[in-house]
Coordinates of C-alpha atoms in Angstrom, one line a residue:
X355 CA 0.0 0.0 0.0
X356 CA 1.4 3.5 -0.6
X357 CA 2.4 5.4 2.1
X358 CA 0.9 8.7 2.4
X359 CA 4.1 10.6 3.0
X360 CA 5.9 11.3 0.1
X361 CA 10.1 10.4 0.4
X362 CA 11.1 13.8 1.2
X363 CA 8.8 13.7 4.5
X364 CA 6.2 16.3 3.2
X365 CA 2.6 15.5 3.7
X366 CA 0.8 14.2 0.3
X367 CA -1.9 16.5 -1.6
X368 CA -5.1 14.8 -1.4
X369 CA -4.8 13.9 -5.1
X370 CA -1.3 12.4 -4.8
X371 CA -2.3 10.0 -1.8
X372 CA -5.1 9.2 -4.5
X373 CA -3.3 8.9 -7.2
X374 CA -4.6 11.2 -9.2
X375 CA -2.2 12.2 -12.4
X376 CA -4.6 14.9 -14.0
X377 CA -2.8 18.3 -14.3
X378 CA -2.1 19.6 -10.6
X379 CA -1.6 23.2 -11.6
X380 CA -5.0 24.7 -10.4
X381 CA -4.3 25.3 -6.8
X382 CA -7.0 27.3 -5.5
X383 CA -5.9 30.9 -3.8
X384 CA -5.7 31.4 0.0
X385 CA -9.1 33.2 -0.5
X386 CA -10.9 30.9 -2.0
X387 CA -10.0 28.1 0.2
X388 CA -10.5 30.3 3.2
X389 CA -14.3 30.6 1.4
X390 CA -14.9 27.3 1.3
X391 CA -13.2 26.2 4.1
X392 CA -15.7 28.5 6.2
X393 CA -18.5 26.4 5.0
X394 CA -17.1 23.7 7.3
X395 CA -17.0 26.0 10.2
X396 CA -20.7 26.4 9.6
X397 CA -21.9 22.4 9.6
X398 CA -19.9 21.5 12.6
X399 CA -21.6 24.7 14.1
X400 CA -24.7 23.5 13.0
X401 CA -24.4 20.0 14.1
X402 CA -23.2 20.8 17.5
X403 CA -25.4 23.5 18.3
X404 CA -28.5 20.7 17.5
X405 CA -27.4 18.8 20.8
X406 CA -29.0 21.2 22.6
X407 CA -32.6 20.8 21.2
X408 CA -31.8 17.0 21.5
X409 CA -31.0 17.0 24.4
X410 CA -34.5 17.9 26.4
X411 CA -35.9 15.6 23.4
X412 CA -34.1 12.4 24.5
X413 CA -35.1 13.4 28.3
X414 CA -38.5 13.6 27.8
X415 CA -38.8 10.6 25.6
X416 CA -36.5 8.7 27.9
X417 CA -37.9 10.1 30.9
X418 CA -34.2 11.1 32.1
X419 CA -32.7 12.9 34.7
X420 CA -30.3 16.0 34.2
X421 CA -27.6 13.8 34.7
X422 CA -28.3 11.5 32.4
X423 CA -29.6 13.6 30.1
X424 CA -26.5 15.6 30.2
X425 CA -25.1 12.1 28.6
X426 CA -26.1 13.6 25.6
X427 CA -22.8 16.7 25.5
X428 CA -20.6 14.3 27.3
X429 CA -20.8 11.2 24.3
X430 CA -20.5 13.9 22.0
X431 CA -17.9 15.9 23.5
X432 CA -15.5 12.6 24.6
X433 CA -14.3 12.1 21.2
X434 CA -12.7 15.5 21.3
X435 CA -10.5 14.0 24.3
X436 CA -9.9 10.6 22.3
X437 CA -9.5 11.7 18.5
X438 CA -7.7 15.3 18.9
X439 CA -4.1 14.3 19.3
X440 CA -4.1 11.1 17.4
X441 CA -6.2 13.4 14.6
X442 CA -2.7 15.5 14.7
X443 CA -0.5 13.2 14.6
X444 CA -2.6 11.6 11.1
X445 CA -2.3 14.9 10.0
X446 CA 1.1 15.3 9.9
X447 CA 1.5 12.2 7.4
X448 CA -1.5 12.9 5.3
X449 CA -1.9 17.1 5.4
X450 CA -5.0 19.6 6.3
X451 CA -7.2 18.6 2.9
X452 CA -7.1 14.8 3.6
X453 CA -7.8 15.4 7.2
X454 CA -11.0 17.3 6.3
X455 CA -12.6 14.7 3.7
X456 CA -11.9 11.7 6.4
X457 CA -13.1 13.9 9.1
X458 CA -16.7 14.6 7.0
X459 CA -16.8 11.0 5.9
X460 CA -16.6 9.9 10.1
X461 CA -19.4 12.6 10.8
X462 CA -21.1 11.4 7.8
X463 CA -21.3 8.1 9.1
X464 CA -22.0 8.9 12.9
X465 CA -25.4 10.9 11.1
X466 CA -26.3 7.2 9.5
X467 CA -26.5 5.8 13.0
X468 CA -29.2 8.0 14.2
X469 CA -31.4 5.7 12.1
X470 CA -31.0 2.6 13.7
X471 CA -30.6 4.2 17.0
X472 CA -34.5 5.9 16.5
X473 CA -35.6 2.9 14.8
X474 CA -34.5 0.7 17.8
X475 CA -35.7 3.1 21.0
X476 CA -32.5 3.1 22.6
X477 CA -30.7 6.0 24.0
X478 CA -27.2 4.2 24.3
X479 CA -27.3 4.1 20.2
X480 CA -27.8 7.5 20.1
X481 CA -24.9 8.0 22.3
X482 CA -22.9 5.9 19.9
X483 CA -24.3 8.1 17.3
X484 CA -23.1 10.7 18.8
X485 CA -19.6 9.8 19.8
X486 CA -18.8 9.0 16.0
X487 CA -20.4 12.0 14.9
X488 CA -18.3 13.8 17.1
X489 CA -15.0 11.9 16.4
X490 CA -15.7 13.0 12.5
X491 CA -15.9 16.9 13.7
X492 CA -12.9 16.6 16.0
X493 CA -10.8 15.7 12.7
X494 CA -12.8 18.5 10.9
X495 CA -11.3 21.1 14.0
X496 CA -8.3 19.5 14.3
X497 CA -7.7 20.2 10.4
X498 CA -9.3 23.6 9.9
X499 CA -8.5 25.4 12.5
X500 CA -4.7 25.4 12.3
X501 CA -5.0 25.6 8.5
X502 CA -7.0 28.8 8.6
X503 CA -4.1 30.1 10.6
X504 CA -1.6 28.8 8.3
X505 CA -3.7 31.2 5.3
X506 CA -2.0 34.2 6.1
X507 CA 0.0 36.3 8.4
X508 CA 0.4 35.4 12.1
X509 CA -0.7 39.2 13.2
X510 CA -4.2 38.7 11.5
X511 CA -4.4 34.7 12.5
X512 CA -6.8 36.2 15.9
X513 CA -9.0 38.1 12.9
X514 CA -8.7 35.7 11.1
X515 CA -9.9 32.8 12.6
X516 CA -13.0 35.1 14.2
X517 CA -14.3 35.6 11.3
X518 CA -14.6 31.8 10.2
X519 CA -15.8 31.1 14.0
X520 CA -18.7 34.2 13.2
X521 CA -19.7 31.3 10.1
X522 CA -19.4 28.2 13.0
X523 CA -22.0 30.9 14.9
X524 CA -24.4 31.5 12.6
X525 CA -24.4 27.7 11.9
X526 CA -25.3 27.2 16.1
X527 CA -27.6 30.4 15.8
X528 CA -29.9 28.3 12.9
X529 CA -29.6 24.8 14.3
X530 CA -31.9 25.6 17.2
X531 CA -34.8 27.1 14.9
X532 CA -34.6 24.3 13.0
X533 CA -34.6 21.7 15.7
X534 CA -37.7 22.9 17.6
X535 CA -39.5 23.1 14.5
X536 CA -38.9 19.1 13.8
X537 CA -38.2 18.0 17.0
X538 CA -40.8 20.2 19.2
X539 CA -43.6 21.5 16.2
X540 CA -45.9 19.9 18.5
X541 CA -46.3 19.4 22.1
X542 CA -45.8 15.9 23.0
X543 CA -48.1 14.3 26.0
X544 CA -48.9 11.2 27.3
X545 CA -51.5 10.0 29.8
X546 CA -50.2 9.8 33.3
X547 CA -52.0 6.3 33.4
X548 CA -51.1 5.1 29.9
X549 CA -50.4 1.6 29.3
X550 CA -47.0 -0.3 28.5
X551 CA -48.1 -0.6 25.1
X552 CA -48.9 3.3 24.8
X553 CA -45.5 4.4 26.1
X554 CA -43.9 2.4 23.6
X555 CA -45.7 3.6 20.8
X556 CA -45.4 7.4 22.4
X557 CA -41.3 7.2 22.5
X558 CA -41.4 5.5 19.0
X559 CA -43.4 8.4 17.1
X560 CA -41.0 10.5 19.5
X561 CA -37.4 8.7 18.4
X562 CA -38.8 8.7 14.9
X563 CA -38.3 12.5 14.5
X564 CA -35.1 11.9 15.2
X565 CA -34.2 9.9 11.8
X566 CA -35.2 12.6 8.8
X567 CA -32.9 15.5 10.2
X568 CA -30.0 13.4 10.6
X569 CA -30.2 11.7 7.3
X570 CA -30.1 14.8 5.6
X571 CA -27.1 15.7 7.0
X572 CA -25.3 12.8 6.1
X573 CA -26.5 13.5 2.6
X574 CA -25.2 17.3 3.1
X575 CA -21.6 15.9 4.5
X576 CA -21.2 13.0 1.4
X577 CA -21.7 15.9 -1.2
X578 CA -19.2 18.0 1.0
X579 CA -16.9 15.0 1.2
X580 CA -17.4 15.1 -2.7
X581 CA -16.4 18.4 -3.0
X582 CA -13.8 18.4 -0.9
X583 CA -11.5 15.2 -2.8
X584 CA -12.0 17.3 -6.2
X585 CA -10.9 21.2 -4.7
X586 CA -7.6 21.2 -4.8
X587 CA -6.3 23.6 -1.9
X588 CA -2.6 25.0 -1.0
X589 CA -1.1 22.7 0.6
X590 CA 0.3 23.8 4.4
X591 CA 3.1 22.6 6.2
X592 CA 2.3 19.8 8.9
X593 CA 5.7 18.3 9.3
X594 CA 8.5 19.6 11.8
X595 CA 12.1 19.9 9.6
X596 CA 13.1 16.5 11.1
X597 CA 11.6 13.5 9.4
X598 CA 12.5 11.0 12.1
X599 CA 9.3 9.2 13.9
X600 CA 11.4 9.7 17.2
X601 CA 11.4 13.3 16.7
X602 CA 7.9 13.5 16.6
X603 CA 7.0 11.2 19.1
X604 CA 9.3 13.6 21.3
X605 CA 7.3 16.3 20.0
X606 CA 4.0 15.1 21.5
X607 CA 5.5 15.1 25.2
X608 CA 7.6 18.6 24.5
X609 CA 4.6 20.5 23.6
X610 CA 2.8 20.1 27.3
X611 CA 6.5 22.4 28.5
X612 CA 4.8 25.2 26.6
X613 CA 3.0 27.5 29.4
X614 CA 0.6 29.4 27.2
X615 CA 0.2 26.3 24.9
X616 CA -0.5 24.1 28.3
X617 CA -3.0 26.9 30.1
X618 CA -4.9 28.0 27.1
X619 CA -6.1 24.1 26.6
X620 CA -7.4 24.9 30.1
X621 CA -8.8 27.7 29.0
X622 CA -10.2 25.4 26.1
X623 CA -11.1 23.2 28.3
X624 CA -13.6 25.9 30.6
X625 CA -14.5 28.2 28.0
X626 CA -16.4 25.3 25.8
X627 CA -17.7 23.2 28.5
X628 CA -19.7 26.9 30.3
X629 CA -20.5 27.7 26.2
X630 CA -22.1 24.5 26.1
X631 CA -23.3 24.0 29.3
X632 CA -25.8 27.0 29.5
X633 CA -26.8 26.0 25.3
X634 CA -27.7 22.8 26.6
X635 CA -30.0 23.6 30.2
X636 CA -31.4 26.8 28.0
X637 CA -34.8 24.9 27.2
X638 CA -35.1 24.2 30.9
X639 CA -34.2 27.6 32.3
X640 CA -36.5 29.1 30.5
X641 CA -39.2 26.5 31.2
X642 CA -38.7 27.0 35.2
X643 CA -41.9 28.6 36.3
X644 CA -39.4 30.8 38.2
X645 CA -38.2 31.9 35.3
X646 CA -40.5 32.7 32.2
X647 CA -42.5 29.3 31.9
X648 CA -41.9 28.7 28.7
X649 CA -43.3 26.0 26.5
X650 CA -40.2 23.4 24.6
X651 CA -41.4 24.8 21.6
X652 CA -41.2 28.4 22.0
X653 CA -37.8 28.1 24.2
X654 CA -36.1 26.6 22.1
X655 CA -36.7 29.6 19.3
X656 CA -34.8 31.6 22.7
X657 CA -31.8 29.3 22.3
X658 CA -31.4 30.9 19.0
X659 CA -30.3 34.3 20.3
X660 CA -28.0 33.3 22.9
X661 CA -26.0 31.5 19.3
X662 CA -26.7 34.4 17.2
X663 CA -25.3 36.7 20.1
X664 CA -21.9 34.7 19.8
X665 CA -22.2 35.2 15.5
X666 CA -22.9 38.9 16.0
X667 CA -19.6 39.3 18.6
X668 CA -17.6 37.2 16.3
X669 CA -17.9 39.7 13.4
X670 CA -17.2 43.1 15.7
X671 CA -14.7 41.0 17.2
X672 CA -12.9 40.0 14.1
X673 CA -12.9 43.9 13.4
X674 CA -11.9 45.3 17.0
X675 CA -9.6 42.4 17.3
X676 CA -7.1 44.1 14.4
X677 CA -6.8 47.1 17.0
X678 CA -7.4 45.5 20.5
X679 CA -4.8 43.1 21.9
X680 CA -6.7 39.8 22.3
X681 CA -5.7 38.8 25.4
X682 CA -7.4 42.1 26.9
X683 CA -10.5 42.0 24.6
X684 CA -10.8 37.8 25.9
X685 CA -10.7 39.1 29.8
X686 CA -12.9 41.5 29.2
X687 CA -15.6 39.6 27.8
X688 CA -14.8 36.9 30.6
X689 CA -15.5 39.6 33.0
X690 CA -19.1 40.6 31.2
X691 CA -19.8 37.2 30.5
X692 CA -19.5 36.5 34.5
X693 CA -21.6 39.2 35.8
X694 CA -24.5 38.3 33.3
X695 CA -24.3 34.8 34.6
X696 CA -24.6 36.2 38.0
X697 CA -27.6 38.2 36.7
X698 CA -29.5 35.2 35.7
X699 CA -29.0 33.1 38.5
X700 CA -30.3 36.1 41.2
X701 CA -33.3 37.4 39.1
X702 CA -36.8 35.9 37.7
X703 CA -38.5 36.6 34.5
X704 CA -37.4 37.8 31.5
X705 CA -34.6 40.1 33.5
X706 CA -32.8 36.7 34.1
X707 CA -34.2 35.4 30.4
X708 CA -31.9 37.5 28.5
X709 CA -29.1 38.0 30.7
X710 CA -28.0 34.1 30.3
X711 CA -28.8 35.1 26.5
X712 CA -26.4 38.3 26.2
X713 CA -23.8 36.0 27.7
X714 CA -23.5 34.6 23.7
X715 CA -22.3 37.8 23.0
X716 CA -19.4 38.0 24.9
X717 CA -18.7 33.9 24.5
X718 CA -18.3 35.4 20.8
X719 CA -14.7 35.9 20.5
X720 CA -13.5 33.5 23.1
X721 CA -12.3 30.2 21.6
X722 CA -10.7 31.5 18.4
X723 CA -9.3 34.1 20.6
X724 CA -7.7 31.4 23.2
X725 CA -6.8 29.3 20.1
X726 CA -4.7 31.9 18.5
X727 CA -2.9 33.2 21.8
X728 CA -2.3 29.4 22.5
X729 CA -0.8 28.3 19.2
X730 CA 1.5 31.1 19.2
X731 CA 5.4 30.9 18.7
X732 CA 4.8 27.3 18.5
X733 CA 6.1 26.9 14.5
X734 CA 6.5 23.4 13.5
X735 CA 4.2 22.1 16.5
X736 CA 1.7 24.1 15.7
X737 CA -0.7 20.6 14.6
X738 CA 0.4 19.3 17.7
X739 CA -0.5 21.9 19.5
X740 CA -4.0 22.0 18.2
X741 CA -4.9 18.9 18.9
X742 CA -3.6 18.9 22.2
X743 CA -6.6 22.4 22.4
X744 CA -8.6 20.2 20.2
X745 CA -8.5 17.3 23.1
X746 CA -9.5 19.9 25.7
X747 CA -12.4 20.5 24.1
X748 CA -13.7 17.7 26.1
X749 CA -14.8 20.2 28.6
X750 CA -18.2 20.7 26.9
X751 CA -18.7 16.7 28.0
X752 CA -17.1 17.4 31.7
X753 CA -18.7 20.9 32.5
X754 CA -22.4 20.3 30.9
X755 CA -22.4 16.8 33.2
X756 CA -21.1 18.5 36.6
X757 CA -23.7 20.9 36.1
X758 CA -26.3 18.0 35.3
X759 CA -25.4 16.7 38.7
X760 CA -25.8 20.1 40.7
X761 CA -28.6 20.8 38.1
X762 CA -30.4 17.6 39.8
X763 CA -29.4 18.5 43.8
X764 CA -29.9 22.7 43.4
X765 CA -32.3 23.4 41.1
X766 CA -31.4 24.2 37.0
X767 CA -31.2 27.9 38.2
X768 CA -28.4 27.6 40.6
X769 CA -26.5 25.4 39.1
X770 CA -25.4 27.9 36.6
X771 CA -22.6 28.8 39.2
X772 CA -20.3 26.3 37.3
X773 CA -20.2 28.0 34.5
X774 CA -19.6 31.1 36.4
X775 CA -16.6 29.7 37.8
X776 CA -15.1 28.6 34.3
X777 CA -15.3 32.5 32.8
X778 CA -13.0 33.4 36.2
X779 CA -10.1 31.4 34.7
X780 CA -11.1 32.9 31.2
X781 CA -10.7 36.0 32.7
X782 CA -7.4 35.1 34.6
X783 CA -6.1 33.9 31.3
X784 CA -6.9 36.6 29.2
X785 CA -5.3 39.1 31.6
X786 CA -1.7 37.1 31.9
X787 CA -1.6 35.6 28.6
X788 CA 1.0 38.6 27.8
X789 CA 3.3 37.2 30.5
X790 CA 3.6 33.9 28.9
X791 CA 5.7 32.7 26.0
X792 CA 5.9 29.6 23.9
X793 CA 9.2 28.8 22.9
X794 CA 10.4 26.1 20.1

């Protein structure tokens, strides 16, 4: 079998590892590829961002705590821990373009298993669905997110990269909309005294939603995949100088010595498990009869603006971010993003409503932000290094479940004081992130 590293080390163009001899000439420009590399930002965006209408959709057809419920985030989240650095390390032998078509053909799949999984009424196949989903999108990041760093200079990489992320936003902003109208168009009830054979047919009609959104996404990702092995796009450097495996291998461990590297996967690490954390218990908070007693169907058109707030501070951010120093503009909106979560969880009504939504706002600019300040001065690690943030995205499986668990002992509204606590280190972070230096 041919290797997919060519003799000199360099990873192999997508249509050299397939053997495609048509002329090669046609490289598509850095613009172009940043185009269509954004529509990628926007399907991941979009697929994640759908968790958090499923998730209140599983627990009411499952009848599940917020624990278990909050099973949901962590499946999907879990692959980020397990796929990230062995993603990077594939990347280095088979380049960006490669990564991305295996990474949409994973997702692809994982969408196919939401079939069975509805078909057979049982929520650990839709946690398998999930986790290979997942697995397909942490390749996707893994891949695009360095590479849209690599399209340009390294001053504009923070800009950059927020401007993709504002596409990845708009895709979370939509997913909600249209998950409430397949999921929640109508108001699901059953009898309190309903027989055996009436629950069973209830959670079947229920799961059954389930199957038509997901097979059109796996239709959407095979075209993409499509698309994706014909486009021929610049090719990026993966590979450190040294073509040795033991240099590499040596690479993996050296990379965890880098202090801003090291404390922005922390930063990773908090900032996407609060971000997904309040997306997921939004349906619930707003259903609290505390809060604003809302129906499924009409919160979950809320959860819209708390995404759209993060697509609306990703383009002002991407703007302000070419005159502000990012690690100033990311502990400021730490700051904000803290006091509105303190808002929410002392006030009723719609007062505490759209505080916990405004938070979206200020979430806007925070993870390509962290990525950007992370990844710097790290040269030939650099894919390394992003997986290593890529595997701390694990924190939107770790945070969403620990505030499941207080969710279930404190009430939905209180719990939101783990978040809380995960903006403090984003604040800490943005605010000494000058101090720190990653050195090759």
């Amino acid at each position: 079998m041919k290797d997919l590293a060519s003799k000199s080390g360099a990873p192999l163009t997508l249509q050299e590892a397939m053997g495609d001899r048509r002329d090669m000439d046609a490289v598509a420009s850095p613009r172009f590829s940043l185009l269509v590399l954004t529509s990628l930002f926007f399907i991941w965006g979009f697929i994640t961002s759908l968790n958090d209408i499923l998730l209140p959709h599983l627990k009411n057809v499952f009848e599940l705590s917020y624990t278990e419920a909050s099973l949901v985030q962590s499946s999907f989240f879990a692959a980020y821990l397990i796929v990230s650095v062995p993603a990077g390390l594939l990347l280095k032998r088979i380049g960006y373009q490669l990564g991305l078509v295996l990474g949409l053909l994973i997702a692809c799949a994982g969408c196919l298993v939401f079939i069975p999984a509805a078909r057979m009424q049982v929520y650990e196949v839709f946690l398998l669905g999930l986790f290979v989903l997942a697995s397909g999108i942490t390749i996707l990041q893994v891949s695009a997110n360095p590479y849209v760093i690599a399209l340009g200079s390294s001053e504009s990489a923070p800009s950059r990269l927020n401007m993709t992320q504002a596409f990845n936003s708009l895709g979370t902003m939509l997913a909600p909309v249209f998950g409430g109208l397949v999921l929640f168009s109508t108001v699901p009830t059953v009898a309190d005294h309903a027989s055996a054979e009436a629950i069973r047919a209830f959670r079947a009609s229920e799961a059954a939603l389930v199957e038509a959104p997901y097979f059109w996404l796996a239709v959407i990702l095979l075209l993409m995949v499509a698309f994706f092995s014909w486009v021929r796009l610049p090719v990026a450097p993966t590979k450190p100088h040294e073509s040795s495996v033991d240099t590499v291998d040596a690479g993996v461990f050296r990379i965890f010595r880098f202090p801003r590297l090291t404390l922005g996967a922390v930063g990773i690490f908090v900032y996407v498990g609060a971000e997904v954390a309040i997306g997921s218990y939004l349906v619930n908070f707003f259903g609290e009869p505390s809060v604003a007693g809302m129906s499924t169907s009409q919160a979950s058109r809320y959860v819209s603006w708390y995404w759209g707030g993060a697509m609306v501070g990703r383009f002002i951010g991407a703007l302000l971010l070419r005159y502000v120093r990012p690690g100033l503009m990311l502990a400021v909106c730490g700051f904000f993003a803290s006091v509105l979560v303190a808002v929410a969880m002392l006030s009723t009504g719609f007062q505490a409503v759209w505080a916990i939504l405004a938070v979206g706002l200020f979430n806007s600019i925070m993870f390509p932000t962290i990525f950007s300040l992370a990844l710097g001065g790290l040269g030939q690690f650099a894919s390394q290094g992003a997986g290593v943030l890529c595997m701390a995205i694990v924190g939107g499986a770790v945070v969403p479940f620990v505030q499941g668990v207080f969710a279930d002992l404190l009430g939905i509204q209180m719990s939101f004081f783990v978040p809380l606590i995960c903006y403090c280190y984003i604040v800490y972070y943005g605010a000494f992130s000058p101090l720190l230096r990653n050195r090759t």
